[in-house]
XYZ file of N, CA and C in Angstrom:
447
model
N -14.561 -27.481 13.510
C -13.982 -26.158 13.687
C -12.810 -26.256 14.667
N -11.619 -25.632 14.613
C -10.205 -25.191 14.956
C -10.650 -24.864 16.594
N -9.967 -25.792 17.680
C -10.254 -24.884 18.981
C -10.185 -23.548 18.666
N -9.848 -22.517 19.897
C -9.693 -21.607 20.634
C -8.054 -21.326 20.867
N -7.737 -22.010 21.452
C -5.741 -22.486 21.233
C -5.445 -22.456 19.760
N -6.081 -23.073 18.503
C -5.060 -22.768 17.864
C -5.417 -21.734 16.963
N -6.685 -20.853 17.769
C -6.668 -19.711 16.221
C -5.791 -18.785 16.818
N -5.471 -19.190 18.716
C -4.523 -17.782 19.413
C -2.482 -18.225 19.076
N -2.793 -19.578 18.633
C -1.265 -20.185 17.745
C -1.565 -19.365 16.686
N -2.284 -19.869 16.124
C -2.372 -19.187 14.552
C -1.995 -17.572 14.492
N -2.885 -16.955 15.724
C -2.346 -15.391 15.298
C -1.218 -14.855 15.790
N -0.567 -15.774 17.081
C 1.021 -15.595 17.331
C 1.929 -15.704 15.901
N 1.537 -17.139 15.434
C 2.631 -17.311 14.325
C 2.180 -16.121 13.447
N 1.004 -15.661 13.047
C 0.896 -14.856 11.606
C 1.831 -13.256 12.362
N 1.435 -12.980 13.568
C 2.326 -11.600 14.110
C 3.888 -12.495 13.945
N 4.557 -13.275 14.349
C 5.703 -13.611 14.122
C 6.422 -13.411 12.500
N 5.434 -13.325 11.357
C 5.950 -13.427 10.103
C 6.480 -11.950 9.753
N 6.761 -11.237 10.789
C 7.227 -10.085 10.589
C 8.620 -10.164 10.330
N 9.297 -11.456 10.744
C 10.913 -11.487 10.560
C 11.196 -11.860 9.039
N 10.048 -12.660 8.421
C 10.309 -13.163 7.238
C 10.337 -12.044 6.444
N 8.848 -11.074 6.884
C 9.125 -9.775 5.626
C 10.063 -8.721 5.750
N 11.283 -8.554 7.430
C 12.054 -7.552 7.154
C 12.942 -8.330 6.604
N 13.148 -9.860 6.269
C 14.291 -10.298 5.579
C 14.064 -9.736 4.204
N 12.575 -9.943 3.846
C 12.896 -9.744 2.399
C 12.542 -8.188 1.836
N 12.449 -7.637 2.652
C 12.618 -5.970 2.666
C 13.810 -5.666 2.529
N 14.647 -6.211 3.103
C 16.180 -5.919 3.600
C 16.866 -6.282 2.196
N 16.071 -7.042 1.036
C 16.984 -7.228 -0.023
C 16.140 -6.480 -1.139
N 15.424 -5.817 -0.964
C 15.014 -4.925 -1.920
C 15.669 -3.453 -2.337
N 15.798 -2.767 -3.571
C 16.874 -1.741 -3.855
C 16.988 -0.817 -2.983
N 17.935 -0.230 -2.923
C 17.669 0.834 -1.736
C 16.891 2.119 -1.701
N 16.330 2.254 -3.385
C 15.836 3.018 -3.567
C 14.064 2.931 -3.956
N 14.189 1.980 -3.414
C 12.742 0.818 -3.842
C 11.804 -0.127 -2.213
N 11.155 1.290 -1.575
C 10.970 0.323 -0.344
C 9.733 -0.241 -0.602
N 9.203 -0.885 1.046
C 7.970 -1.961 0.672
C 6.822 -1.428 0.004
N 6.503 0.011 0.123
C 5.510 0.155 -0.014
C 5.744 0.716 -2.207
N 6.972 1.220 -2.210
C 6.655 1.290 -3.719
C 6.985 0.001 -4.377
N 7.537 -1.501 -3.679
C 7.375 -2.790 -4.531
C 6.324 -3.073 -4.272
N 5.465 -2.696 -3.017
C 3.571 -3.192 -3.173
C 2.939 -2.612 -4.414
N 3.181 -1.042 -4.681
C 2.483 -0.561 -5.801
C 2.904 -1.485 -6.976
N 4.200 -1.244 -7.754
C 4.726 -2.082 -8.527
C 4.381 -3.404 -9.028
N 4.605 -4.515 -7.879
C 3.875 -6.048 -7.764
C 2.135 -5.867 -8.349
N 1.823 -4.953 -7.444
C 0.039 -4.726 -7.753
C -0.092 -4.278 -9.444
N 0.454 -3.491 -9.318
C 0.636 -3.065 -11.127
C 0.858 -3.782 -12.070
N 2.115 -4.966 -11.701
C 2.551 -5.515 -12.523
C 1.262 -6.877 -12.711
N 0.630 -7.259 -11.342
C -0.311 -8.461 -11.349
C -1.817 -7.844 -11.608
N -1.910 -7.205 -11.545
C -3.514 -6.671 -11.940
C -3.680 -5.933 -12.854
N -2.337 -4.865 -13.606
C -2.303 -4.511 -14.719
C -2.864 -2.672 -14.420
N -2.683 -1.991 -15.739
C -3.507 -0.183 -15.173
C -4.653 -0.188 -14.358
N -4.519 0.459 -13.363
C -5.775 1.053 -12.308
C -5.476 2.432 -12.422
N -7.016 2.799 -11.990
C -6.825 3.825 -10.925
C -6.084 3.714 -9.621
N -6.172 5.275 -9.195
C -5.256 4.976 -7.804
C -6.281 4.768 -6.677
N -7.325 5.311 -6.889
C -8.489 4.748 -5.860
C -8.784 2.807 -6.116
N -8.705 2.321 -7.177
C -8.523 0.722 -6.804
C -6.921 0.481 -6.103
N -5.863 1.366 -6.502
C -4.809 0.802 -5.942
C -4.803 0.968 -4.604
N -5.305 2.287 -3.678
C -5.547 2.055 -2.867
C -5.879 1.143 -1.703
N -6.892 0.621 -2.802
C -7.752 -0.297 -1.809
C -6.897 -1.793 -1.742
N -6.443 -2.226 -2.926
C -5.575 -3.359 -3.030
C -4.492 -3.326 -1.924
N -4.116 -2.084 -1.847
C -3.287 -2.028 -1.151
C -3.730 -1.774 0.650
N -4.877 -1.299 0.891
C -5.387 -1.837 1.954
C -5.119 -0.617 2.784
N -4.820 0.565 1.923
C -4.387 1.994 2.672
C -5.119 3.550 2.554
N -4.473 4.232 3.311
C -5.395 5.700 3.132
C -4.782 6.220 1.341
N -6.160 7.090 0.744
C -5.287 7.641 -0.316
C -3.787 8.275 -0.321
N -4.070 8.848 0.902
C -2.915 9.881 1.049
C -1.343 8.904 1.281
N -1.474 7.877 1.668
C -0.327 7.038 1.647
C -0.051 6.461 0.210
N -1.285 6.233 -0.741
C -0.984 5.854 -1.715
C -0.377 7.190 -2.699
N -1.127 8.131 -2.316
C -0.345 9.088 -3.175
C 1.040 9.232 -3.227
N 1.732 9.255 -1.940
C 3.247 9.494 -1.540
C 3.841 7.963 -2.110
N 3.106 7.061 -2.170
C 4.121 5.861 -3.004
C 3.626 5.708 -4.514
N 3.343 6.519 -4.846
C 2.863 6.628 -6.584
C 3.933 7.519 -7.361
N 3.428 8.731 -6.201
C 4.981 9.834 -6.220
C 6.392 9.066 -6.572
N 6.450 8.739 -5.820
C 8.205 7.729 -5.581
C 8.395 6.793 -6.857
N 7.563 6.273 -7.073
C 7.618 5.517 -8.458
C 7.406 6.226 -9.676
N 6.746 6.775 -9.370
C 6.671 7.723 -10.595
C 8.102 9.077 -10.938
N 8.586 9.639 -10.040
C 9.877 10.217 -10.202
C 10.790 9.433 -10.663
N 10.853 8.033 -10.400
C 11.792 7.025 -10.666
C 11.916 6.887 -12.122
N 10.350 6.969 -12.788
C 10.414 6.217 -13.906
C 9.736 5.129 -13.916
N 9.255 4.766 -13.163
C 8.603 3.251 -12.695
C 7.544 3.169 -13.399
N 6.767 3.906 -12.790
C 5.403 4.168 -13.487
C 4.338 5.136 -14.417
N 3.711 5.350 -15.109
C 3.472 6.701 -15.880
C 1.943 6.463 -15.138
N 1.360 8.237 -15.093
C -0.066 8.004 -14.564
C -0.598 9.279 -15.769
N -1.649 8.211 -16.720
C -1.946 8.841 -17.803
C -3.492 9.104 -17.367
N -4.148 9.763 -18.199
C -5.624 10.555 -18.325
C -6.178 9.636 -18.577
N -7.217 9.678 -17.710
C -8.220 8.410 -17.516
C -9.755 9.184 -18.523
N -9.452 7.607 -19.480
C -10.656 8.382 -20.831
C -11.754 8.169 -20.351
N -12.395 7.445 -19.614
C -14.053 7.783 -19.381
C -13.959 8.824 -17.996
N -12.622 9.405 -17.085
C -13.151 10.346 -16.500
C -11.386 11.033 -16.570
N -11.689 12.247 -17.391
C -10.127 13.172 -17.461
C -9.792 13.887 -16.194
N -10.443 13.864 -15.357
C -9.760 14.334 -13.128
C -9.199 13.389 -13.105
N -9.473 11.772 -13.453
C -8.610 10.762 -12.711
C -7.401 10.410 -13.232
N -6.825 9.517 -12.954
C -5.552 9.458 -13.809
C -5.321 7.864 -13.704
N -4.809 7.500 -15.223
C -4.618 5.985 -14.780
C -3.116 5.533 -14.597
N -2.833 4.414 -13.645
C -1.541 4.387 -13.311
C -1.214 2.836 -14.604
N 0.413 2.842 -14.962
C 0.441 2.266 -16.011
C 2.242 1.787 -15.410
N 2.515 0.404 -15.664
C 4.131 0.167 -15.571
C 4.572 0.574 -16.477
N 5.880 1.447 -16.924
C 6.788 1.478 -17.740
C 7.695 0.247 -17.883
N 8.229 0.412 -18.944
C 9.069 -0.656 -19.185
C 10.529 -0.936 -18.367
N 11.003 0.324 -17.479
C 11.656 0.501 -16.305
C 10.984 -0.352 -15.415
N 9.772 -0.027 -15.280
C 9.096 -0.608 -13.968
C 8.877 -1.914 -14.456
N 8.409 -2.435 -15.233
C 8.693 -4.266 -15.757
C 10.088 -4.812 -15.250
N 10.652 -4.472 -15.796
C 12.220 -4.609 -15.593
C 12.460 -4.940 -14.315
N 12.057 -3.471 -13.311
C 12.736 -3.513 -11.499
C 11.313 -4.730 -11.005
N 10.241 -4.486 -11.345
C 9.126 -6.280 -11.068
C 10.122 -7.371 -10.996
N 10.975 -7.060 -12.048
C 10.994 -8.807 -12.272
C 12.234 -8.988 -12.065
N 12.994 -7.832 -11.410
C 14.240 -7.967 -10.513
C 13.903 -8.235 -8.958
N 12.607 -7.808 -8.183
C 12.188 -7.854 -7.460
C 11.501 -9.257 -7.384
N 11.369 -10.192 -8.333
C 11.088 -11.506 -7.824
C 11.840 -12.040 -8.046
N 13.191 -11.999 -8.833
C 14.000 -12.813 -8.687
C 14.867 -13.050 -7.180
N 14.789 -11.617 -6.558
C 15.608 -11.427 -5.465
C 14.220 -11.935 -4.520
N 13.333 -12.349 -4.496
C 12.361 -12.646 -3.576
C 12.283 -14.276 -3.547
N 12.681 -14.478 -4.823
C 12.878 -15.753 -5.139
C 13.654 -16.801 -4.586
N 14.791 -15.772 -5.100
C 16.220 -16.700 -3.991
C 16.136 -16.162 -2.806
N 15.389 -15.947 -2.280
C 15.425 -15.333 -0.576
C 14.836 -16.527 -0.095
N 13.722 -16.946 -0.794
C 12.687 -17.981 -0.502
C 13.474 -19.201 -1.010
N 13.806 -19.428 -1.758
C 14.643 -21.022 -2.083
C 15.340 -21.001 -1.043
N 16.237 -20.144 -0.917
C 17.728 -20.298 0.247
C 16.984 -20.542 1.616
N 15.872 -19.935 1.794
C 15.353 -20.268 3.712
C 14.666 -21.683 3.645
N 14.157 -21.629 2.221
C 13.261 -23.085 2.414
C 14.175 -24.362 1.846
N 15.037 -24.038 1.594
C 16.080 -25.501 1.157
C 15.932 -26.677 1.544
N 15.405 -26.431 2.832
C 14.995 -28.234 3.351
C 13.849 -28.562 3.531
N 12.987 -27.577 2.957
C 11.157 -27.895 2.656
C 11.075 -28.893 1.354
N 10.040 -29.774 0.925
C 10.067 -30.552 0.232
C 9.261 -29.735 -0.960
N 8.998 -29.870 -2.357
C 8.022 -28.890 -3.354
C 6.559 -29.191 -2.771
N 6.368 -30.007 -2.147
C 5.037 -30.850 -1.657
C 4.712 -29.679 -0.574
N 5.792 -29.240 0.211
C 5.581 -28.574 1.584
C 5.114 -27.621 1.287
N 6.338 -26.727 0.332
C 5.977 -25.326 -0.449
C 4.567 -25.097 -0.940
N 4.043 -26.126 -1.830
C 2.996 -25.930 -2.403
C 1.576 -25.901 -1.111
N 1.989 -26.423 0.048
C 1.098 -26.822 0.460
C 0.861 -25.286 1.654
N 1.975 -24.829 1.540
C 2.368 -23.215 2.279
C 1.557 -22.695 1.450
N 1.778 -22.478 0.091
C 1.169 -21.511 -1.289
C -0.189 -21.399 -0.996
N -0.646 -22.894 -0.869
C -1.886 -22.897 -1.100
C -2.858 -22.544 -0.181
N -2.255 -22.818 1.624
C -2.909 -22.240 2.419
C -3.041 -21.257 2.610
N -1.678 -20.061 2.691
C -1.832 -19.080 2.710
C -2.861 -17.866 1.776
N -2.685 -18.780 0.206
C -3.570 -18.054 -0.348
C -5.381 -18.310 -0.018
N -5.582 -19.413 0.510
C -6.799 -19.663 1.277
C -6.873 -18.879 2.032
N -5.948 -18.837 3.063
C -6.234 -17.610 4.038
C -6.629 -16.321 3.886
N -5.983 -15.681 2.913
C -6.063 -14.714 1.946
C -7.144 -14.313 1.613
N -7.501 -15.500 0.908
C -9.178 -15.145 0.294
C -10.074 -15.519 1.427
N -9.906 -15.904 2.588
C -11.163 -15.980 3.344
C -10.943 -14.708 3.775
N -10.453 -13.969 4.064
C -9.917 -11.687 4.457
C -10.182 -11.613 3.850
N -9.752 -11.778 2.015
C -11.120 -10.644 1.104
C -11.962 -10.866 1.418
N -12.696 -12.059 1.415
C -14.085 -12.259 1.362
C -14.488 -11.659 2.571
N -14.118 -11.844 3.967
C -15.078 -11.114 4.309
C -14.935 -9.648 4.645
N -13.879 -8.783 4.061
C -13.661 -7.628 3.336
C -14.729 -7.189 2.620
N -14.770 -7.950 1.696
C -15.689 -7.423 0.327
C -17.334 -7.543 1.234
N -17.610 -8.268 2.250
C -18.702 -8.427 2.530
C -19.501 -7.116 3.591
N -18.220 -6.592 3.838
C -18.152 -5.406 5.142
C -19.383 -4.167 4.293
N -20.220 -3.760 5.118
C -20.405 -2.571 4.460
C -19.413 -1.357 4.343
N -19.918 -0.700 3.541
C -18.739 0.673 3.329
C -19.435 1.578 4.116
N -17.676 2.173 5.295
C -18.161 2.851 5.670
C -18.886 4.570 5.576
């Protein structure tokens, strides 16, 4: 097990990665902020939800998810159709607008990330990918393990 020193490295550097995400905030549309490319990305990788799973993916109060469903949805982004095993809910769905601005949104995430990492090796990258998404899943997991409150 990891001293004591480096899980308090570890959580300096993870609070430090705040510069990486206003870089790549800073190149997203102007009419497209973080929180409606979180809905979007989530949509586009997990496919129709409800907004109570998007919520949670997204790790927020309903009421925040409502106001970025709103925004995408005026846009065109997204359609939120009648949910057939329960007609109160509504299911959220990408339009073909919203495919489109996805996959303008990784291209520009893309070259944000090639251009900073230019002198990382594919070995390095992959080896970033892979931890981080380890990291990742050790927070769901013990997410999913939490009782509800």
């Amino acid at each position: 097990m990891a001293e004591r020193a480096q899980y308090e490295e570890l959580a300096r550097q993870l609070s430090a990665i705040g510069v990486v995400k206003r870089e790549i905030a800073r190149m997203l549309p102007y009419d497209c902020p973080g929180g409606s490319a979180g809905v979007l990305t989530l949509l586009d990788r997990n496919g129709e939800m409800r907004m109570s799973r998007l919520a949670e993916l997204l790790s927020v109060d309903m009421s925040v998810t409502s106001r970025h469903v709103a925004h995408v949805a005026e846009r065109g982004w997204i359609e939120r159709l009648p949910d057939p095993a329960d007609r109160r809910s509504r299911i959220l769905r990408l339009t073909p607008e919203g495919r489109a601005l996805v996959a303008e949104l990784h291209r520009r995430t893309s070259r944000v990330m090639a251009h900073r990492l230019s002198d990382w090796s594919d070995d390095e990258v992959g080896e970033l990918v892979r931890l981080l998404g380890r990291l990742r899943h050790s927070f769901d997991a013990a997410a999913a393990s939490r009782p509800a409150p």
